[in-house]
Amino acid sequence: AQSVAQPEDQVNVAEGNPLTVKCTYSVSGNPYLFWYVQYPNRGLQFLLKYITGDNLVKGSYGFEAEFNKSQTSFHLKKPSALVSDSALYFCAVREHSWGKLQFGAGTQVVVTP
Amino acid sequence: DTGVSQDPRHKITKRGQNVTFRCDPISEHNRLYWYRQTLGQGPEFLTYFQNEAQLEKSRLLSDRFSAERPKGSFSTLEIQRTEQGDSAMYLCASSFADYGYTFGSGTRLTVV
């Protein structure tokens, strides 16, 4: 079975400071990992994914994520946060190259001016 | 195609009524997924299709829920005899092969 944990309900950061959103996962095989962002009353927008290859994945809007197999983690990072990054962030995993995604509960990011 | 379209955006219905939602995926995407999201939670998987075949259904999808994807194009999700616990955002997503999903904006259902 696959599962995802996002240990922080909310992350607060000042604009211009680094942003990190944590995610750990559990799968029986090799993981396919994703990050999505959701703005109020909207669907989810794809940020980035890890399938294989380089452990550091670069995505949309200046976000990146680091895959760490030994720690089963896939933390989302941004070097300098913007107020417009304030949103709900979801980590997701699946065990195969196809099929359903298992989402975490989400982390609310609040960036203050 | 500019993305995944869902209709309606909002639906308010009385308990016990039937409702149907529609999802139009990106045209070249062969896989279509339905998820349900309640406030403060991540999306929960309901079902998914590859072309017109429904390949997996969640235990969350009770016998009051049915989904179809005729001809492998648009999909409908019907909820019969709605209950207050069905109030949620219903999200549709589509994908091609092992690429990431593209989500629609969702249908927010309120059962009163």
Coordinates of C-alpha atoms in Angstrom, one line a residue, chain A:
Chain A
A1 CA 0.0 0.0 0.0
Q2 CA 1.1 3.5 -0.7
S3 CA 0.9 6.4 1.7
V4 CA 2.0 10.0 2.1
A5 CA 2.6 12.1 5.3
Q6 CA 2.8 15.9 5.4
P7 CA 3.8 16.5 9.0
E8 CA 3.0 20.2 9.1
D9 CA -0.5 21.6 8.8
Q10 CA 0.8 25.1 8.2
V11 CA 4.1 26.7 7.4
N12 CA 4.6 30.4 8.0
V13 CA 7.5 32.2 6.3
A14 CA 8.4 35.9 5.6
E15 CA 8.6 37.0 2.0
G16 CA 12.1 36.6 0.7
N17 CA 13.0 33.8 3.1
P18 CA 13.5 30.2 2.0
L19 CA 10.4 28.0 2.0
T20 CA 10.4 24.2 2.8
V21 CA 7.3 22.0 2.8
K22 CA 8.0 18.5 4.1
C23 CA 6.7 15.2 2.7
T24 CA 7.5 11.6 3.5
Y25 CA 6.1 8.6 1.7
S26 CA 5.7 4.8 1.8
V27 CA 5.5 2.5 -1.2
S28 CA 6.4 -1.1 -1.8
G29 CA 8.5 -0.4 -4.9
N30 CA 10.0 2.6 -6.6
P31 CA 8.0 5.7 -5.9
Y32 CA 6.6 8.2 -8.4
L33 CA 6.3 11.4 -6.5
F34 CA 4.4 14.6 -7.2
W35 CA 3.8 18.1 -5.8
Y36 CA 0.6 20.0 -6.5
V37 CA -0.6 23.5 -5.3
Q38 CA -4.2 24.5 -4.8
Y39 CA -5.5 28.1 -4.6
P40 CA -8.9 28.7 -2.9
N41 CA -11.9 27.2 -4.8
R42 CA -9.7 26.0 -7.6
G43 CA -8.4 22.6 -8.7
L44 CA -4.9 21.4 -8.2
Q45 CA -2.0 22.7 -10.3
F46 CA 1.0 20.5 -11.1
L47 CA 4.3 21.8 -9.8
L48 CA 6.8 19.0 -10.3
K49 CA 7.4 15.2 -10.3
Y50 CA 10.1 12.7 -9.6
I51 CA 10.1 9.5 -11.7
T52 CA 13.8 8.6 -11.9
G53 CA 17.2 10.2 -12.4
D54 CA 18.5 13.3 -10.6
N55 CA 17.4 13.5 -7.0
L56 CA 16.9 17.3 -7.3
V57 CA 13.9 18.1 -9.5
K58 CA 13.1 21.6 -10.7
G59 CA 9.5 22.6 -11.4
S60 CA 7.2 25.5 -12.0
Y61 CA 7.3 29.0 -10.4
G62 CA 10.9 28.5 -9.0
F63 CA 10.0 25.4 -6.9
E64 CA 12.2 22.4 -6.6
A65 CA 12.1 19.2 -4.6
E66 CA 14.7 16.8 -3.3
F67 CA 14.2 13.1 -3.4
N68 CA 15.9 11.2 -0.6
K69 CA 15.4 7.5 -0.9
S70 CA 17.1 6.6 2.5
Q71 CA 14.8 9.0 4.3
T72 CA 11.8 8.3 2.1
S73 CA 11.3 12.0 1.7
F74 CA 10.5 14.4 -1.0
H75 CA 10.5 17.9 0.4
L76 CA 9.4 20.9 -1.6
K77 CA 11.7 24.0 -1.5
K78 CA 11.8 27.5 -2.8
P79 CA 14.9 29.7 -2.2
S80 CA 12.9 33.0 -1.8
A81 CA 9.2 32.9 -1.1
L82 CA 6.7 35.3 -2.5
V83 CA 3.4 36.4 -1.0
S84 CA 1.7 34.9 -4.0
D85 CA 3.1 31.5 -3.0
S86 CA 0.5 31.4 -0.2
A87 CA -1.6 28.4 -1.0
L88 CA -2.3 24.8 0.0
Y89 CA 0.4 22.3 -1.1
F90 CA -0.1 18.6 -1.6
C91 CA 2.4 15.9 -1.9
A92 CA 1.3 12.7 -3.8
V93 CA 2.8 9.3 -4.5
R94 CA 2.0 6.2 -6.6
E95 CA 3.6 2.8 -6.9
H96 CA 3.3 2.4 -10.7
S97 CA 3.8 4.6 -13.8
W98 CA 0.0 4.6 -14.1
G99 CA -3.0 4.5 -11.8
K100 CA -4.2 6.4 -8.8
L101 CA -2.3 9.0 -6.8
Q102 CA -2.3 8.9 -3.0
F103 CA -2.3 12.5 -1.7
G104 CA -1.2 13.8 1.7
A105 CA -3.5 15.9 3.8
G106 CA -1.9 19.1 2.6
T107 CA 0.2 21.9 4.1
Q108 CA -1.1 25.5 4.1
V109 CA 1.7 27.9 3.3
V110 CA 1.4 31.5 4.5
V111 CA 3.9 34.0 3.2
T112 CA 3.8 37.4 5.0
P113 CA 5.1 40.6 3.5

